[in-house]
Structure formats: C-alpha cells, structure tokens
XYZ file of C-alpha atoms in Angstrom:
578
model
C 0.000 0.000 0.000
C 1.269 3.449 -0.832
C 2.345 5.766 1.955
C -0.557 8.146 1.324
C -3.060 5.280 1.827
C -1.377 4.197 5.103
C -1.658 7.739 6.448
C -5.363 7.811 5.624
C -5.918 4.467 7.427
C -4.042 5.720 10.469
C -6.376 8.716 10.594
C -9.421 6.363 10.388
C -10.221 7.213 6.721
C -10.793 4.789 3.861
C -7.973 4.555 1.388
C -8.431 6.057 -2.090
C -9.200 3.748 -4.968
C -6.500 3.771 -7.670
C -7.365 5.104 -11.166
C -7.924 2.530 -13.967
C -5.133 2.179 -16.567
C -6.162 2.128 -20.263
C -4.054 -0.191 -22.416
C -3.882 -0.229 -26.197
C -4.451 -3.966 -26.575
C -6.012 -5.210 -23.225
C -7.968 -3.459 -20.444
C -6.522 -4.478 -17.062
C -8.034 -3.811 -13.637
C -5.394 -3.012 -11.044
C -5.831 -4.055 -7.446
C -4.550 -1.782 -4.707
C -2.103 -4.301 -3.319
C -1.050 -6.276 -6.432
C 1.407 -5.397 -9.289
C 0.141 -4.488 -12.766
C 0.567 -7.157 -15.516
C 0.362 -6.043 -19.173
C 0.036 -8.468 -22.141
C 2.553 -7.894 -24.995
C 1.728 -8.051 -28.753
C 2.935 -11.163 -30.542
C 6.101 -10.683 -32.646
C 5.758 -10.919 -36.424
C 7.512 -13.790 -38.177
C 10.216 -12.220 -40.426
C 10.607 -15.338 -42.571
C 6.878 -15.533 -43.168
C 6.765 -11.824 -44.120
C 9.700 -12.301 -46.482
C 7.955 -15.212 -48.116
C 4.779 -13.199 -48.632
C 6.711 -10.361 -50.258
C 8.572 -12.807 -52.524
C 5.337 -14.433 -53.665
C 3.813 -11.019 -54.430
C 6.900 -9.981 -56.393
C 6.820 -13.277 -58.317
C 3.183 -12.661 -59.248
C 4.250 -9.288 -60.719
C 7.207 -10.780 -62.599
C 9.878 -9.054 -60.453
C 12.795 -10.257 -58.389
C 13.642 -13.597 -59.866
C 16.141 -14.499 -57.180
C 13.782 -13.429 -54.408
C 10.901 -15.393 -55.886
C 12.920 -18.572 -55.724
C 13.216 -18.169 -51.991
C 16.767 -16.896 -51.780
C 15.687 -13.495 -50.501
C 18.031 -11.565 -52.848
C 16.433 -8.180 -53.601
C 19.330 -6.688 -55.592
C 16.887 -5.366 -58.178
C 15.558 -2.962 -55.542
C 18.951 -1.836 -54.169
C 20.102 1.418 -55.870
C 23.599 1.281 -54.441
C 24.274 -2.257 -55.672
C 22.846 -1.402 -59.093
C 25.108 1.639 -59.364
C 28.191 -0.429 -58.489
C 27.156 -3.006 -61.031
C 26.860 -0.340 -63.727
C 30.231 1.203 -62.827
C 31.809 -2.239 -63.030
C 30.417 -2.688 -66.517
C 31.876 0.675 -67.538
C 35.266 -0.270 -66.136
C 35.283 -3.558 -68.069
C 34.390 -1.752 -71.282
C 37.173 0.781 -70.701
C 39.708 -2.003 -70.080
C 38.697 -3.736 -73.316
C 39.096 -0.470 -75.231
C 42.532 0.169 -73.715
C 43.570 -3.340 -74.709
C 42.716 -2.759 -78.381
C 44.263 0.764 -78.652
C 48.028 1.405 -78.574
C 49.341 2.904 -75.389
C 50.692 6.451 -75.450
C 53.804 7.574 -73.722
C 53.215 9.093 -70.346
C 54.136 12.789 -69.883
C 57.031 13.743 -67.717
C 56.572 14.728 -64.140
C 55.188 18.244 -63.757
C 54.205 18.378 -67.471
C 50.554 19.100 -68.220
C 48.962 17.246 -71.081
C 45.424 17.216 -72.338
C 44.239 20.501 -70.826
C 40.758 20.142 -69.465
C 40.768 16.329 -69.497
C 43.805 16.092 -67.204
C 42.346 18.705 -64.918
C 39.142 16.723 -64.692
C 40.999 13.460 -64.068
C 43.042 15.130 -61.356
C 39.924 16.484 -59.740
C 38.341 13.057 -59.765
C 41.452 11.524 -58.273
C 41.475 14.131 -55.496
C 37.849 13.322 -54.740
C 38.835 9.741 -54.212
C 36.607 6.721 -54.192
C 32.923 7.281 -54.871
C 33.430 9.847 -57.638
C 33.911 9.331 -61.379
C 35.974 11.371 -63.856
C 33.643 14.354 -63.989
C 33.683 14.915 -60.277
C 30.142 13.593 -59.779
C 29.211 10.843 -57.305
C 29.884 7.344 -58.504
C 27.043 5.804 -60.424
C 25.559 9.067 -61.719
C 27.015 8.840 -65.226
C 29.499 11.724 -64.803
C 26.793 14.376 -64.178
C 26.308 16.366 -60.991
C 23.490 15.329 -58.724
C 20.197 16.906 -59.716
C 21.491 18.087 -63.119
C 19.020 18.096 -65.993
C 19.888 16.691 -69.412
C 20.890 19.436 -71.886
C 19.636 19.329 -75.447
C 22.450 19.240 -78.007
C 20.653 21.811 -80.159
C 20.840 24.295 -77.289
C 24.588 23.815 -77.003
C 25.164 24.311 -80.703
C 23.004 27.436 -80.964
C 25.114 30.532 -81.788
C 24.797 34.137 -80.698
C 22.683 36.359 -82.966
C 25.345 38.898 -83.942
C 22.864 40.718 -86.182
C 21.326 42.272 -83.078
C 24.463 43.084 -81.076
C 27.972 41.716 -80.508
C 28.416 38.836 -78.083
C 29.057 40.301 -74.596
C 32.699 39.759 -73.732
C 33.270 37.757 -76.893
C 34.859 38.289 -80.263
C 32.821 40.042 -82.919
C 32.669 38.001 -86.167
C 33.424 41.089 -88.259
C 36.662 41.595 -86.310
C 37.782 38.007 -86.637
C 40.362 38.926 -89.249
C 41.784 41.655 -87.056
C 42.960 39.356 -84.323
C 39.795 38.501 -82.417
C 38.746 41.206 -80.032
C 41.203 43.823 -81.366
C 40.286 46.909 -83.349
C 40.581 46.956 -87.130
C 42.452 50.250 -87.031
C 44.535 49.874 -83.900
C 45.098 52.284 -81.059
C 47.544 54.542 -82.932
C 45.222 55.305 -85.879
C 42.796 57.631 -84.090
C 42.515 60.054 -87.066
C 40.364 58.306 -89.640
C 41.466 60.172 -92.769
C 45.127 59.436 -92.110
C 44.289 55.752 -91.791
C 42.328 55.915 -95.069
C 45.240 57.562 -96.899
C 47.582 54.860 -95.605
C 45.587 52.038 -97.241
C 46.842 50.603 -100.550
C 45.124 52.058 -103.619
C 42.239 50.226 -105.231
C 42.891 48.223 -108.376
C 40.674 49.121 -111.314
C 38.876 52.066 -112.839
C 37.551 54.306 -110.020
C 34.838 55.702 -112.316
C 31.496 54.480 -110.994
C 29.631 52.153 -113.405
C 26.128 53.038 -114.482
C 24.421 50.330 -112.461
C 21.375 52.317 -111.428
C 19.320 50.685 -108.694
C 21.822 47.851 -108.313
C 24.511 50.284 -107.144
C 22.105 51.894 -104.687
C 21.204 48.481 -103.266
C 24.872 47.605 -102.881
C 25.524 50.929 -101.151
C 22.672 50.253 -98.740
C 24.061 46.802 -97.922
C 27.520 48.268 -97.386
C 26.038 50.961 -95.161
C 24.490 48.314 -92.924
C 27.790 46.432 -92.771
C 29.533 49.685 -91.872
C 27.102 50.246 -88.997
C 27.886 46.786 -87.640
C 31.620 47.468 -87.871
C 31.176 50.728 -85.953
C 29.216 48.914 -83.227
C 31.993 46.334 -82.952
C 34.665 49.036 -82.743
C 32.686 50.807 -80.043
C 32.476 47.633 -77.951
C 36.212 47.020 -78.307
C 36.982 50.637 -77.384
C 34.884 50.483 -74.208
C 36.504 47.218 -73.130
C 40.043 48.397 -73.833
C 39.477 51.716 -72.068
C 38.116 49.946 -68.990
C 41.211 47.731 -68.885
C 43.842 50.279 -69.876
C 42.674 53.270 -67.813
C 40.150 52.136 -65.261
C 40.226 55.418 -63.324
C 39.610 57.511 -66.424
C 36.834 55.192 -67.559
C 35.168 55.419 -64.145
C 35.405 59.222 -64.200
C 33.901 59.394 -67.690
C 30.957 57.236 -66.691
C 30.385 59.286 -63.537
C 30.497 62.574 -65.485
C 28.034 61.272 -68.052
C 25.556 60.395 -65.319
C 25.650 63.523 -63.188
C 28.397 65.993 -64.080
C 28.142 69.664 -64.927
C 27.720 70.839 -68.490
C 31.361 71.878 -68.776
C 32.502 68.475 -67.468
C 30.231 66.643 -69.904
C 31.548 68.673 -72.824
C 35.138 67.977 -71.748
C 34.465 64.244 -71.306
C 32.826 63.858 -74.708
C 35.598 65.876 -76.351
C 38.223 63.550 -74.875
C 36.355 60.478 -76.061
C 35.956 61.786 -79.610
C 39.627 62.736 -79.742
C 40.534 59.217 -78.633
C 38.385 57.556 -81.315
C 35.644 59.178 -83.351
C 34.747 55.778 -84.806
C 33.717 54.446 -81.406
C 32.125 57.687 -80.144
C 29.705 58.873 -82.811
C 26.997 59.014 -80.138
C 28.996 61.591 -78.173
C 29.343 63.662 -81.345
C 25.576 63.493 -81.845
C 25.041 64.690 -78.272
C 27.184 67.785 -78.838
C 25.329 68.513 -82.074
C 22.000 68.277 -80.269
C 23.213 70.895 -77.782
C 24.185 73.272 -80.608
C 20.723 72.978 -82.167
C 19.066 73.489 -78.787
C 16.397 76.212 -78.985
C 15.150 76.335 -75.402
C 17.037 76.899 -72.183
C 20.303 78.684 -71.533
C 22.499 79.669 -74.452
C 25.767 79.221 -72.577
C 25.507 75.487 -73.289
C 25.200 76.306 -76.990
C 28.317 78.453 -76.889
C 30.355 75.743 -75.155
C 29.174 73.105 -77.618
C 30.060 75.371 -80.587
C 33.600 75.862 -79.287
C 34.077 72.136 -78.623
C 32.743 71.045 -82.017
C 34.760 73.677 -83.854
C 37.953 72.429 -82.236
C 37.100 68.786 -82.951
C 36.204 69.316 -86.601
C 39.254 71.419 -87.350
C 41.809 69.253 -85.530
C 40.878 65.592 -85.990
C 37.611 65.124 -87.901
C 37.918 67.065 -91.178
C 40.585 66.274 -93.798
C 42.232 68.896 -95.976
C 39.931 68.038 -98.886
C 36.249 67.793 -99.639
C 34.685 64.657 -98.238
C 32.446 62.230 -100.128
C 29.275 60.379 -99.322
C 29.297 56.583 -99.397
C 27.378 56.604 -102.688
C 30.156 58.687 -104.277
C 32.880 56.152 -103.430
C 34.040 53.452 -105.906
C 32.128 50.697 -104.132
C 32.336 48.421 -107.203
C 36.077 47.987 -106.529
C 35.684 47.152 -102.832
C 36.431 43.635 -101.608
C 34.562 43.571 -98.317
C 35.663 40.011 -97.444
C 39.320 40.861 -96.853
C 40.719 42.681 -93.854
C 41.737 45.739 -95.899
C 38.301 45.729 -97.499
C 36.531 45.801 -94.136
C 38.918 48.499 -92.972
C 38.234 50.617 -96.060
C 34.479 50.106 -95.696
C 34.646 51.221 -92.067
C 36.577 54.384 -92.991
C 34.207 55.173 -95.884
C 31.275 54.877 -93.518
C 32.990 57.210 -91.036
C 33.669 59.731 -93.815
C 29.997 59.660 -94.771
C 28.934 60.082 -91.135
C 31.339 62.973 -90.459
C 30.254 64.771 -93.651
C 26.585 64.558 -92.684
C 27.231 65.716 -89.136
C 29.405 68.619 -90.286
C 26.580 69.760 -92.548
C 24.294 69.757 -89.495
C 26.874 71.794 -87.570
C 27.138 74.421 -90.350
C 23.350 74.720 -90.470
C 23.296 75.182 -86.697
C 25.902 77.961 -86.998
C 23.693 79.731 -89.516
C 20.749 79.515 -87.126
C 22.836 80.826 -84.216
C 24.075 83.745 -86.330
C 20.466 84.943 -86.549
C 19.828 84.683 -82.802
C 18.724 87.618 -80.666
C 21.690 87.456 -78.291
C 24.648 89.425 -79.604
C 27.354 87.295 -77.937
C 25.947 84.171 -79.578
C 25.837 85.856 -83.003
C 29.436 86.976 -82.650
C 30.564 83.469 -81.614
C 28.739 81.801 -84.508
C 30.137 84.330 -87.007
C 33.666 83.786 -85.715
C 33.212 79.995 -85.950
C 32.059 80.304 -89.583
C 35.155 82.347 -90.408
C 37.571 79.918 -88.724
C 36.003 76.873 -90.391
C 36.088 78.619 -93.758
C 39.757 79.524 -93.372
C 40.884 76.090 -92.172
C 38.916 73.558 -94.262
C 37.314 73.539 -97.724
C 34.304 71.465 -96.666
C 30.921 73.285 -97.017
C 32.667 76.550 -97.909
C 29.737 77.829 -100.030
C 27.299 77.719 -97.134
C 29.809 79.159 -94.676
C 30.661 82.022 -97.033
C 26.973 82.809 -97.598
C 26.418 82.932 -93.832
C 29.410 85.232 -93.343
C 28.403 87.625 -96.156
C 24.842 87.730 -94.893
C 26.068 89.149 -91.586
C 26.888 92.414 -93.404
C 23.192 93.216 -93.047
C 22.924 92.406 -89.355
C 20.904 94.969 -87.324
C 23.815 95.274 -84.922
C 26.456 97.621 -86.314
C 29.112 95.856 -84.272
C 28.330 92.442 -85.769
C 28.086 93.849 -89.320
C 31.423 95.631 -89.018
C 32.981 92.467 -87.544
C 31.730 90.419 -90.494
C 33.367 92.803 -92.994
C 36.663 92.627 -91.120
C 36.595 88.802 -91.031
C 35.961 88.656 -94.778
C 38.968 90.900 -95.394
C 41.129 88.590 -93.257
C 39.814 85.615 -95.198
C 41.012 87.084 -98.498
C 44.412 87.899 -97.015
C 44.922 84.214 -96.155
C 43.272 82.845 -99.315
C 43.757 85.376 -102.157
C 42.490 82.889 -104.739
C 39.001 83.172 -103.258
C 38.576 86.811 -104.353
C 36.403 86.060 -107.423
C 34.189 83.746 -105.368
C 33.751 86.294 -102.579
C 33.037 89.141 -105.035
C 30.341 87.053 -106.731
C 28.701 86.285 -103.373
C 28.787 89.966 -102.292
C 27.295 91.011 -105.652
C 24.403 88.625 -105.088
C 23.969 90.146 -101.638
C 23.921 93.767 -102.924
C 21.096 93.198 -105.405
C 18.920 91.307 -102.948
C 15.391 92.808 -102.843
C 14.338 94.468 -99.615
C 17.893 94.980 -98.411
C 18.520 97.901 -96.084
C 20.654 100.738 -97.395
C 23.077 100.448 -94.503
C 23.785 96.808 -95.410
C 24.256 97.765 -99.071
C 26.683 100.513 -98.033
C 28.726 98.021 -95.948
C 28.950 95.741 -98.985
C 30.249 98.549 -101.225
C 32.824 99.564 -98.618
C 34.074 95.968 -98.396
C 34.471 95.757 -102.185
C 36.378 99.026 -102.593
C 38.867 97.875 -99.941
C 39.882 94.718 -101.817
C 43.581 94.370 -102.580
C 43.654 93.847 -106.355
C 46.488 92.330 -108.348
C 47.471 91.555 -111.930
C 47.948 87.876 -111.032
C 45.517 85.609 -112.772
C 45.365 83.356 -109.719
C 43.812 86.235 -107.768
C 41.408 87.314 -110.485
C 43.683 89.721 -112.362
C 42.179 92.182 -114.832
C 38.940 90.228 -115.148
C 38.119 90.796 -111.489
C 38.899 94.541 -111.766
C 36.674 94.873 -114.853
C 33.819 93.118 -113.089
C 34.138 95.456 -110.105
C 34.075 98.577 -112.316
C 30.916 97.352 -114.074
C 29.340 96.664 -110.708
C 30.157 100.159 -109.445
C 28.674 101.871 -112.517
C 25.503 99.773 -112.351
C 25.026 100.642 -108.704
C 25.755 104.320 -109.442
C 23.039 104.472 -112.098
C 20.460 102.788 -109.832
C 21.213 105.231 -107.013
C 20.876 108.278 -109.281
C 17.574 107.002 -110.663
C 16.245 106.567 -107.129
C 15.905 102.775 -107.147
C 18.558 102.392 -104.470
C 19.838 104.746 -101.808
C 18.241 106.972 -99.221
C 16.992 109.359 -101.873
C 15.053 106.552 -103.460
C 13.464 105.642 -100.147
C 12.568 109.296 -99.542
C 11.045 109.604 -103.001
C 8.886 106.567 -102.422
C 7.616 107.997 -99.151
C 6.901 111.387 -100.825
C 4.996 109.746 -103.666
C 2.831 107.749 -101.274
C 2.028 110.850 -99.254
C 1.125 112.885 -102.368
C -1.186 110.164 -103.660
C -3.000 109.999 -100.316
C -3.535 113.780 -100.161
C -4.744 113.919 -103.780
C -7.229 111.123 -103.143
C -8.585 112.932 -100.096
C -8.953 116.235 -102.022
C -10.926 114.640 -104.832
C -13.234 112.935 -102.375
C -13.994 116.265 -100.633
C -14.711 117.988 -103.986
C -17.163 115.324 -105.039
C -18.984 115.504 -101.702
C -19.367 119.327 -101.949
C -20.821 119.169 -105.446
C -23.387 116.562 -104.441
C -24.529 118.700 -101.508
C -24.938 121.841 -103.679
C -26.942 120.035 -106.317
C -29.327 118.517 -103.794
C -30.026 121.879 -102.052
C -30.159 123.974 -105.219
C -27.525 126.354 -103.965
C -24.416 127.505 -105.679
C -21.404 125.246 -105.347
C -18.483 126.695 -103.371
C -15.396 127.672 -105.312
C -12.931 124.877 -105.952
C -10.003 124.598 -103.583
C -6.496 124.322 -104.895
C -5.238 120.760 -105.222
C -2.149 119.707 -103.206
C 1.197 120.460 -104.734
C 3.523 117.818 -106.004
C 6.386 117.183 -103.534
C 9.911 118.306 -104.141
C 11.883 115.304 -105.324
C 14.670 114.261 -102.971
C 18.114 114.767 -104.421
C 20.370 111.711 -104.541
C 23.430 113.914 -104.549
C 22.416 115.360 -101.179
C 21.050 112.298 -99.407
C 23.335 109.567 -100.839
C 26.608 111.436 -100.889
C 28.226 108.740 -98.726
C 27.116 105.898 -101.023
C 28.169 107.783 -104.158
C 31.521 108.599 -102.602
C 32.128 104.891 -101.839
C 31.253 103.950 -105.446
C 33.595 106.566 -106.930
C 36.396 105.373 -104.628
C 35.890 101.813 -105.822
C 36.076 102.890 -109.493
C 39.290 104.790 -108.912
C 40.940 101.829 -107.181
C 39.848 99.188 -109.712
C 40.358 101.141 -112.941
C 44.215 100.848 -113.090
C 43.910 97.027 -113.158
C 41.460 96.907 -116.074
C 43.062 95.550 -119.276
C 43.726 98.170 -121.945
C 42.229 96.165 -124.807
C 38.741 96.300 -123.335
C 36.070 98.470 -124.969
C 34.314 101.468 -123.402
C 33.172 100.777 -119.877
C 30.205 103.163 -119.976
C 27.862 103.064 -122.952
C 26.092 106.267 -123.923
C-alpha cells in the first residue's frame, strides 16, 4: 500500500481507490495491493513476411532471385545497381585500352590534355565514390540533380545581327585578331588611316548600275554600322582595362556631371576615337541645335565642335558620301576591305554631321543674343579659313552678316571677310560674286548695301591671274557703274526711299482732295444752292536729291572705281555706254 493510503488508514479514513489504466491492446483492472501485468503483442515472423513479399513480387514478374526463396532483392537496391553499372563501364574501358596502342606518359610536372587532365586530377582528389567528372559514382558523370541538356541548345550561336556577343569576339573583327580593333590604337585620325591604305585596283569611275549600285551601297552601309558597333564595344573594353580610373570618371560625369565636365568628357572620347564615339558627337550637335534653355551650353558646344572638326575630324579636302565612293572595286571580305568600308562609312557620317553643324551655326548667327551671333560668325570664319568642306554655305552665312541689325556684328563680319582674303587670295572672285548677289537682294537695307560697297572698294587687287587679275577689276568697275546708275535714278539709296515715301504721301492727299470735292458738289446740287469755289489741289512734292542724301554711297562707289580702274586691261572696250 502506498504511503498516502497508510496515512489515511491511520487517521481512520478509507484509502483512495487507484485510477484505472487504459491499455492499447487489453484493459486491465489493477488491485490496490497487487502489481500491474500487461500483455505484450505477438512478434511478427520475419521469414513468413519475407515469403509473402517474394510471392507477391513473383506474381508481378519481379525479383527472380527473391521469388525462388533466396531473398536476394538486388533489383531494388540502388547502391548495388550503381556499383554493377560502374563495373560494366570499367570492363568496357579495359577492353578499349587493350585494343588501342598505349601512349607515352608525360614527364613529371608536365601538363597534357588541358581540361581532361584537370578533370581526371579532380576526380582523383575526390577519391573513391566519384567518377571522372567529379560527380558521385554511379551518376554517369553528371552532378546530382542536373538536368539533361539538349544538343541543339549547345550548338546554338549568338545572334550577332542584333548586337555583338558580350565579352566575346565580334565576327566582323575576326580577321583583325579577335577582339582587337581593325584600325589599332595609334590610328585615331580616320582620314590618315584611309590615306595609308593601298590604292584600289581598277577604274575608279562608278559604273552606271542604277538601282543595283544603290542596293549595294545600302548593304555596305548596314555592314559599316555593324563594324562601328563592334569598334565601339572594343573601345569600351580596352578603355576599362587600360585606364580604369579615367573610364570610371567618364561614366560618372556622363551620369551627373556639370555641363562643362560633360563637354570635356565627350571631347576627350571623340579625340581618342571618333569611330567608337559617334553618339557623343551626336550629343554635342544636339546641344548646338538646342532652342530652349540657356544659351551658354550652346556656346560651349560650338567651341568644342569647332575644335574637334578642325583638328581631328575634317581632312584637308572635300569629303564624299558613301554613294560617291568606288564601291564596285571594294572587296569587303578581306581585312583591308573591311577596314576601307569602315573608314568610308565614317567619312559619310562625319560629312553629314558637319553639314548639321554648319546649319546650326547659320541659325545661331540669326539669334537675338549678340554674344551668340558673334561666336557663330567667328566659328564660320575659322572653319572657312581652315577647311574647304561646305565653304559655299559658310561664305553665304558670313556675307549675310553684313546686313545684321547690330552695327558691331556687321562691321565684324566685314573685317573677317577681309582677313579671309588675305589668307586665301584665290578666293577673291568667289567672294566678289557672293557679295554682288547680296547687294542686289530685294528688300535689303541701305546700310547693309553701303557696308557691302565699302568691303568691295577695300579689296587688294592684283594683276595675277590666280587672284582674279584684270577680269576681277573689270567686273568690279561694271558693278560700281551699275550701282551708281540705280542710285541716281532713285531705285537704291536713301533718296530713293525718300522719293517713295513722298509719292505715297502725295497720292493719299490727292485722293482725299478729290473725295472732298465730289462731296461738296453733291450737296450743292441737292439743295439747289451755288457750289463753293474749288479749292487748290495739293502740290507735287519736291523730289529728294540723290546727290544730297546719298553722298556717302556715291563717294564709296567713286572710290571703288578709282581703285579698280588701273587694273582693267587696256584692250577692253568702253566701260560706260552712252
């Protein structure tokens, strides 16, 4: 009896009845003074269970050895099956080694076979339980959990028509040494690299192919774009390797630098390689053509582009479009052919972008801000002096500034044109022809016409035929006499403008007088009264005298005749016809 029950009996109380115990298999009643006895479940017969499983497997056609009573379940043991398969592989490998001749073993420390030896060494380091590929034994040389890879996926190539393979070799640069540039690092000026190429073999005259030539030019243009993309990728990769700090600074400035820093960064990139940085050139051009916002950005972009075009982008000749090149002689499959195609495409691109720049200078020369007009005019002059490209448009823009409303800008334009002829005397006939076209422009202000005459009578004439000679002097004298006659007749000059204003005023007053006379006569006839006496009509105005009002213009014309007349050839006929 438990101690708690004995204490209850000693106190004269009945002992507590113990709680019943619930068993899983048998319900047992426990007496207070007797031990508890629990029945155990009968043990299962392992041999009988094995026999039942063998019979069931035999009915399904599995486990031949187990069905016969041997109890061998090797068909269901993955580990034994894997060792059996690896043993079969080893026997096959031994048979193959027996039929093939043995190769000499490499010396100690000598590597042979590349990746295969490395894999064998890795498998050897892994020891037992791993095959040659470093995977667990019995997995067929593949890592655990790896999926089978389709062979078509492995053989699929990169679509280079969309973009070059990242970090790989571009197929168009395969002949240039893989991932190297076609031009090299030293050939940063494209026109020098083009002049260094061997001349083309054949007649450079373009054949009359019509649409076929245009189609070929379009195909070559697309190939040139791909070559430029490849060169750009190579340039970015080489710059990141060669000058990592500079490359990091350039990227940081592009993202969030000031305008001056961005202009400097793009200028450095274009100087390094214009072929790989056409996008930076386009960005600067977009800033020049900017119409809204601050104009200081426009001024900085004009200065940067002017320096780039004059130093490294423009050759000392007129450039050609791709359609003007002898494309029928190009062999685009060779390395020199691809190089020539790339340089032709760059020439076409630079020519088009320079035309955009000249048009932007013309727009800026007509701006409202005087500092921007002066900077654009100065840029036109410097480009015209340095390079022959687009000289007709630049000269027209410079001559047109003679009629600028600002006297300072107009006087500056005349001075720049004089400096141009001092550096290029052979351009005198061309400049005189352009100024003549400017003088006879309809609606031109008299002040602008006077500036043009003053510029012409200050030309330094010469008897040299290269500078125009007597023909230029004769043309100037004829121009002066024609302008003199038009001024005297009142078509040009201040007197002509005054005469037009006087004629308009006289016509208005005469119209008003006649209207009043007709109204008075109608009133007298309706009332039956006598008509009032006629008033005197307005007098005709006194015609303005050209000699008084245009003395300055006439004086400039006479000065020009006196300076040009000594250079006129003697065998010419009379200059002034009666």
